[in-house]
Amino acid sequence: FCIVGEESTFNTLRYFQHLFSTISYLTMGLPRIWWKDSEGHTEMLYKGELLTLGHLQQIAAATELEAVRVWREEVLMGLDLYVDWTGTKDDMTNHQVGHSFLTDPRNSHIFKKNIFAQAILSSSKLRKEFCTGFSKKDGWLWNVKRMQVWLQKPVARLNHLLGVLIDISSGAPIRIAELGALLRCNTTGRPTRNIMILNEYVVLIRNYTKTSSIRGYNQTIPHALSAVVSDLLVQSLAIIRDFSIF
């Protein structure tokens, strides 16, 4: 309760609200964007530079080509690996912890474990880079520093490009906090994963959490991924994910 003549929390909030409102009104905010096409909204000036829808399409296409190059040349390092995920089955109603299309028993003939590690060991060149020796007790001894370089450079670069492509080519922009917290499988705290497959289409199911405290629940928003992003995402999860976790 508020008592006349005594300081309260509401008085402090009211003071800062007036202060910030005054600062906002006194701050000059001139526009950065001017639409040249007021009907179709396909052309605009951004800080004086012409930006069109065609430019954005060129950016997306160039980013896809770069992502494919990084995947083939830097992440796979020339290894001829590809998982044909045609016919993948996915049960979206399964909320069991750890479940995903990768672990679904019906897809065991499609998604194999340790694909990337076995391919490295089969290549004499890569085996010399990623292994420091062999022990009869422990098997191959992995070069931890080389693995860290692989994770921190090409794999991180690929994830960065995939994040950019998902953001610019899958509908409304996604909050970075939500994009960086996507789950490939169900967990105890979040029983609904974010990556699912519908027939031959990969769908990103994200949770809008910004207004959760007001609404009392998270909003579920689906995003359809492009063919290139879909395939790269599935290939990344199916081929290198186990090795990255290891």
Short mmCIF file of C-alpha atoms in Angstrom, two decimals:
data_model
loop_
_atom_site.label_atom_id
_atom_site.label_comp_id
_atom_site.label_asym_id
_atom_site.label_seq_id
_atom_site.Cartn_x
_atom_site.Cartn_y
_atom_site.Cartn_z
CA PHE A 1 0.00 0.00 0.00
CA CYS A 2 1.06 3.59 -0.63
CA ILE A 3 1.23 5.97 2.35
CA VAL A 4 1.07 9.73 1.77
CA GLY A 5 4.36 11.44 2.58
CA GLU A 6 6.45 8.26 2.56
CA GLU A 7 8.82 7.05 -0.17
CA SER A 8 7.61 3.99 -2.12
CA THR A 9 8.73 1.79 -5.01
CA PHE A 10 6.04 3.28 -7.23
CA ASN A 11 7.42 6.76 -6.66
CA THR A 12 10.85 5.64 -7.91
CA LEU A 13 9.33 3.94 -10.96
CA ARG A 14 7.29 7.06 -11.73
CA TYR A 15 10.38 9.25 -11.47
CA PHE A 16 12.44 7.12 -13.88
CA GLN A 17 9.50 6.78 -16.30
CA HIS A 18 9.27 10.56 -16.57
CA LEU A 19 13.05 10.85 -16.90
CA PHE A 20 13.32 8.32 -19.73
CA SER A 21 10.29 9.77 -21.50
CA THR A 22 11.91 13.21 -21.44
CA ILE A 23 15.18 11.80 -22.83
CA SER A 24 13.29 10.01 -25.63
CA TYR A 25 11.35 13.12 -26.64
CA LEU A 26 14.50 15.25 -26.68
CA THR A 27 16.51 12.75 -28.76
CA MET A 28 16.38 13.43 -32.51
CA GLY A 29 15.59 10.22 -34.42
CA LEU A 30 15.72 10.82 -38.16
CA PRO A 31 14.68 7.94 -40.47
CA ARG A 32 17.28 5.55 -41.86
CA ILE A 33 14.88 3.97 -44.38
CA TRP A 34 12.94 5.59 -47.22
CA TRP A 35 10.72 3.39 -49.37
CA LYS A 36 10.95 4.18 -53.10
CA ASP A 37 8.24 1.65 -53.90
CA SER A 38 5.32 2.48 -51.61
CA GLU A 39 3.08 -0.25 -53.03
CA GLY A 40 5.18 -3.39 -53.49
CA HIS A 41 7.89 -2.35 -51.01
CA THR A 42 10.66 -3.92 -53.14
CA GLU A 43 13.02 -0.92 -53.24
CA MET A 44 14.24 1.33 -50.46
CA LEU A 45 17.04 3.70 -49.55
CA TYR A 46 18.95 2.64 -46.45
CA LYS A 47 21.12 5.54 -45.28
CA GLY A 48 21.10 6.74 -48.87
CA GLU A 49 22.08 3.39 -50.43
CA LEU A 50 19.65 1.65 -52.78
CA LEU A 51 18.57 -1.74 -51.49
CA THR A 52 16.16 -3.93 -53.45
CA LEU A 53 14.50 -7.30 -52.99
CA GLY A 54 16.75 -8.61 -55.75
CA HIS A 55 19.81 -7.63 -53.72
CA LEU A 56 18.54 -9.65 -50.76
CA GLN A 57 17.96 -12.64 -53.03
CA GLN A 58 21.54 -12.35 -54.33
CA ILE A 59 22.85 -12.24 -50.75
CA ALA A 60 20.91 -15.39 -49.86
CA ALA A 61 22.15 -17.23 -52.98
CA ALA A 62 25.78 -16.24 -52.38
CA THR A 63 25.53 -17.27 -48.72
CA GLU A 64 24.14 -20.68 -49.72
CA LEU A 65 27.05 -21.24 -52.11
CA GLU A 66 29.53 -20.28 -49.40
CA ALA A 67 27.85 -22.61 -46.89
CA VAL A 68 28.06 -25.52 -49.36
CA ARG A 69 31.73 -24.75 -50.03
CA VAL A 70 32.58 -24.61 -46.31
CA TRP A 71 30.74 -27.89 -45.73
CA ARG A 72 32.47 -29.79 -48.53
CA GLU A 73 35.98 -28.33 -48.41
CA GLU A 74 36.54 -27.33 -44.78
CA VAL A 75 34.18 -29.36 -42.58
CA LEU A 76 34.29 -32.66 -44.50
CA MET A 77 37.84 -31.90 -45.72
CA GLY A 78 37.18 -33.58 -49.05
CA LEU A 79 35.59 -36.74 -47.62
CA ASP A 80 32.89 -38.18 -49.86
CA LEU A 81 30.10 -38.40 -47.29
CA TYR A 82 26.40 -37.93 -47.88
CA VAL A 83 23.30 -39.25 -46.11
CA ASP A 84 20.27 -39.81 -48.32
CA TRP A 85 17.45 -38.97 -45.89
CA THR A 86 14.64 -39.59 -48.37
CA GLY A 87 11.76 -41.34 -46.64
CA THR A 88 12.72 -40.22 -43.13
CA LYS A 89 9.92 -40.84 -40.64
CA ASP A 90 9.24 -38.41 -37.82
CA ASP A 91 6.67 -38.57 -35.02
CA MET A 92 6.04 -35.01 -33.87
CA THR A 93 3.80 -36.17 -31.01
CA ASN A 94 6.57 -38.16 -29.34
CA HIS A 95 7.78 -36.15 -26.32
CA GLN A 96 10.12 -38.78 -24.93
CA VAL A 97 13.39 -37.30 -23.68
CA GLY A 98 16.14 -37.73 -26.29
CA HIS A 99 13.76 -38.51 -29.16
CA SER A 100 14.25 -37.02 -32.62
CA PHE A 101 14.12 -38.20 -36.23
CA LEU A 102 17.81 -39.10 -35.82
CA THR A 103 17.10 -41.55 -32.98
CA ASP A 104 13.77 -42.90 -34.26
CA PRO A 105 14.21 -46.71 -34.65
CA ARG A 106 12.34 -46.56 -37.95
CA ASN A 107 15.21 -44.48 -39.39
CA SER A 108 18.06 -46.67 -38.14
CA HIS A 109 18.87 -47.72 -41.72
CA ILE A 110 19.33 -44.05 -42.71
CA PHE A 111 21.17 -42.45 -39.82
CA LYS A 112 24.26 -44.34 -38.68
CA LYS A 113 26.52 -43.48 -35.76
CA ASN A 114 30.21 -42.49 -35.96
CA ILE A 115 30.14 -41.94 -39.73
CA PHE A 116 32.62 -39.08 -39.63
CA ALA A 117 35.03 -40.72 -37.18
CA GLN A 118 35.17 -43.90 -39.27
CA ALA A 119 35.80 -41.86 -42.43
CA ILE A 120 38.71 -40.03 -40.77
CA LEU A 121 40.27 -43.29 -39.61
CA SER A 122 39.91 -44.71 -43.12
CA SER A 123 41.88 -41.80 -44.61
CA SER A 124 45.62 -42.05 -43.99
CA LYS A 125 46.06 -38.29 -44.45
CA LEU A 126 43.33 -37.26 -42.01
CA ARG A 127 44.24 -40.04 -39.57
CA LYS A 128 47.72 -38.52 -39.22
CA GLU A 129 46.16 -35.12 -38.50
CA PHE A 130 43.46 -36.18 -36.04
CA CYS A 131 45.23 -39.05 -34.24
CA THR A 132 48.42 -39.05 -32.20
CA GLY A 133 48.83 -42.81 -31.93
CA PHE A 134 47.22 -46.14 -31.22
CA SER A 135 46.84 -47.98 -27.93
CA LYS A 136 45.89 -51.63 -27.59
CA LYS A 137 43.87 -50.71 -24.51
CA ASP A 138 42.13 -47.50 -25.65
CA GLY A 139 42.32 -47.77 -29.44
CA TRP A 140 43.08 -44.66 -31.50
CA LEU A 141 44.29 -41.64 -29.49
CA TRP A 142 42.73 -38.44 -30.82
CA ASN A 143 44.59 -35.16 -31.31
CA VAL A 144 42.53 -32.87 -29.08
CA LYS A 145 44.11 -29.64 -30.34
CA ARG A 146 43.41 -30.53 -33.98
CA MET A 147 39.82 -31.39 -33.11
CA GLN A 148 39.40 -28.05 -31.32
CA VAL A 149 40.68 -26.15 -34.37
CA TRP A 150 38.20 -28.05 -36.55
CA LEU A 151 35.34 -27.17 -34.19
CA GLN A 152 36.26 -23.54 -33.66
CA LYS A 153 36.88 -22.64 -37.30
CA PRO A 154 35.07 -24.60 -40.09
CA VAL A 155 32.26 -26.00 -37.94
CA ALA A 156 31.66 -22.65 -36.24
CA ARG A 157 31.74 -20.96 -39.66
CA LEU A 158 29.16 -23.41 -41.03
CA ASN A 159 26.85 -22.89 -38.04
CA HIS A 160 27.18 -19.13 -38.48
CA LEU A 161 26.22 -19.32 -42.17
CA LEU A 162 23.29 -21.63 -41.43
CA GLY A 163 22.06 -19.22 -38.78
CA VAL A 164 22.21 -16.32 -41.24
CA LEU A 165 20.39 -18.31 -43.93
CA ILE A 166 17.66 -19.41 -41.52
CA ASP A 167 17.20 -15.81 -40.43
CA ILE A 168 16.94 -14.28 -43.92
CA SER A 169 15.19 -17.02 -45.88
CA SER A 170 12.65 -18.70 -43.59
CA GLY A 171 10.02 -16.03 -43.07
CA ALA A 172 9.91 -13.50 -40.24
CA PRO A 173 13.29 -12.86 -38.56
CA ILE A 174 14.06 -14.96 -35.50
CA ARG A 175 15.37 -13.53 -32.23
CA ILE A 176 19.05 -14.47 -31.82
CA ALA A 177 18.42 -15.79 -28.31
CA GLU A 178 15.86 -18.25 -29.72
CA LEU A 179 17.93 -19.15 -32.78
CA GLY A 180 20.91 -20.02 -30.60
CA ALA A 181 18.85 -22.26 -28.33
CA LEU A 182 17.38 -24.65 -30.89
CA LEU A 183 17.09 -28.28 -29.81
CA ARG A 184 17.60 -31.27 -32.11
CA CYS A 185 15.94 -33.65 -29.60
CA ASN A 186 13.46 -33.49 -26.73
CA THR A 187 14.73 -32.65 -23.26
CA THR A 188 13.27 -32.77 -19.76
CA GLY A 189 12.73 -29.01 -19.62
CA ARG A 190 11.59 -28.67 -23.23
CA PRO A 191 9.78 -31.80 -24.41
CA THR A 192 9.16 -30.40 -27.91
CA ARG A 193 12.26 -30.21 -30.09
CA ASN A 194 12.77 -27.46 -32.65
CA ILE A 195 13.79 -29.43 -35.77
CA MET A 196 11.29 -31.78 -37.42
CA ILE A 197 10.79 -33.42 -40.83
CA LEU A 198 7.47 -33.45 -42.67
CA ASN A 199 7.81 -35.79 -45.62
CA GLU A 200 10.75 -34.22 -47.53
CA TYR A 201 10.46 -30.84 -45.81
CA VAL A 202 12.51 -29.74 -42.80
CA VAL A 203 10.57 -27.48 -40.45
CA LEU A 204 11.94 -25.27 -37.70
CA ILE A 205 9.55 -25.03 -34.76
CA ARG A 206 10.69 -22.12 -32.62
CA ASN A 207 9.33 -20.78 -29.36
CA TYR A 208 8.77 -17.03 -29.02
CA THR A 209 9.77 -16.38 -25.41
CA LYS A 210 9.86 -12.58 -25.22
CA THR A 211 6.24 -12.25 -24.05
CA SER A 212 6.07 -15.48 -22.04
CA SER A 213 5.90 -13.67 -18.71
CA ILE A 214 2.87 -11.70 -19.92
CA ARG A 215 1.02 -14.49 -21.73
CA GLY A 216 1.98 -17.27 -19.35
CA TYR A 217 3.15 -19.52 -22.19
CA ASN A 218 5.54 -19.61 -25.16
CA GLN A 219 4.23 -19.00 -28.67
CA THR A 220 5.04 -21.73 -31.19
CA ILE A 221 6.00 -20.43 -34.63
CA PRO A 222 6.87 -22.75 -37.57
CA HIS A 223 9.47 -21.83 -40.20
CA ALA A 224 9.92 -23.61 -43.54
CA LEU A 225 13.58 -23.96 -44.55
CA SER A 226 14.93 -23.79 -48.10
CA ALA A 227 16.13 -26.95 -49.85
CA VAL A 228 19.81 -26.05 -49.44
CA VAL A 229 19.51 -25.15 -45.75
CA SER A 230 17.37 -28.22 -45.07
CA ASP A 231 19.90 -30.60 -46.61
CA LEU A 232 22.92 -28.95 -44.98
CA LEU A 233 21.22 -29.00 -41.58
CA VAL A 234 20.31 -32.68 -41.83
CA GLN A 235 23.76 -33.61 -43.17
CA SER A 236 25.41 -31.71 -40.32
CA LEU A 237 23.29 -33.44 -37.68
CA ALA A 238 23.63 -36.89 -39.26
CA ILE A 239 27.37 -36.85 -40.10
CA ILE A 240 29.36 -34.60 -37.80
CA ARG A 241 27.15 -34.09 -34.75
CA ASP A 242 28.30 -37.24 -32.91
CA PHE A 243 31.93 -36.41 -33.61
CA SER A 244 31.44 -32.80 -32.46
CA ILE A 245 29.90 -33.92 -29.17
CA PHE A 246 32.74 -36.44 -28.68
#
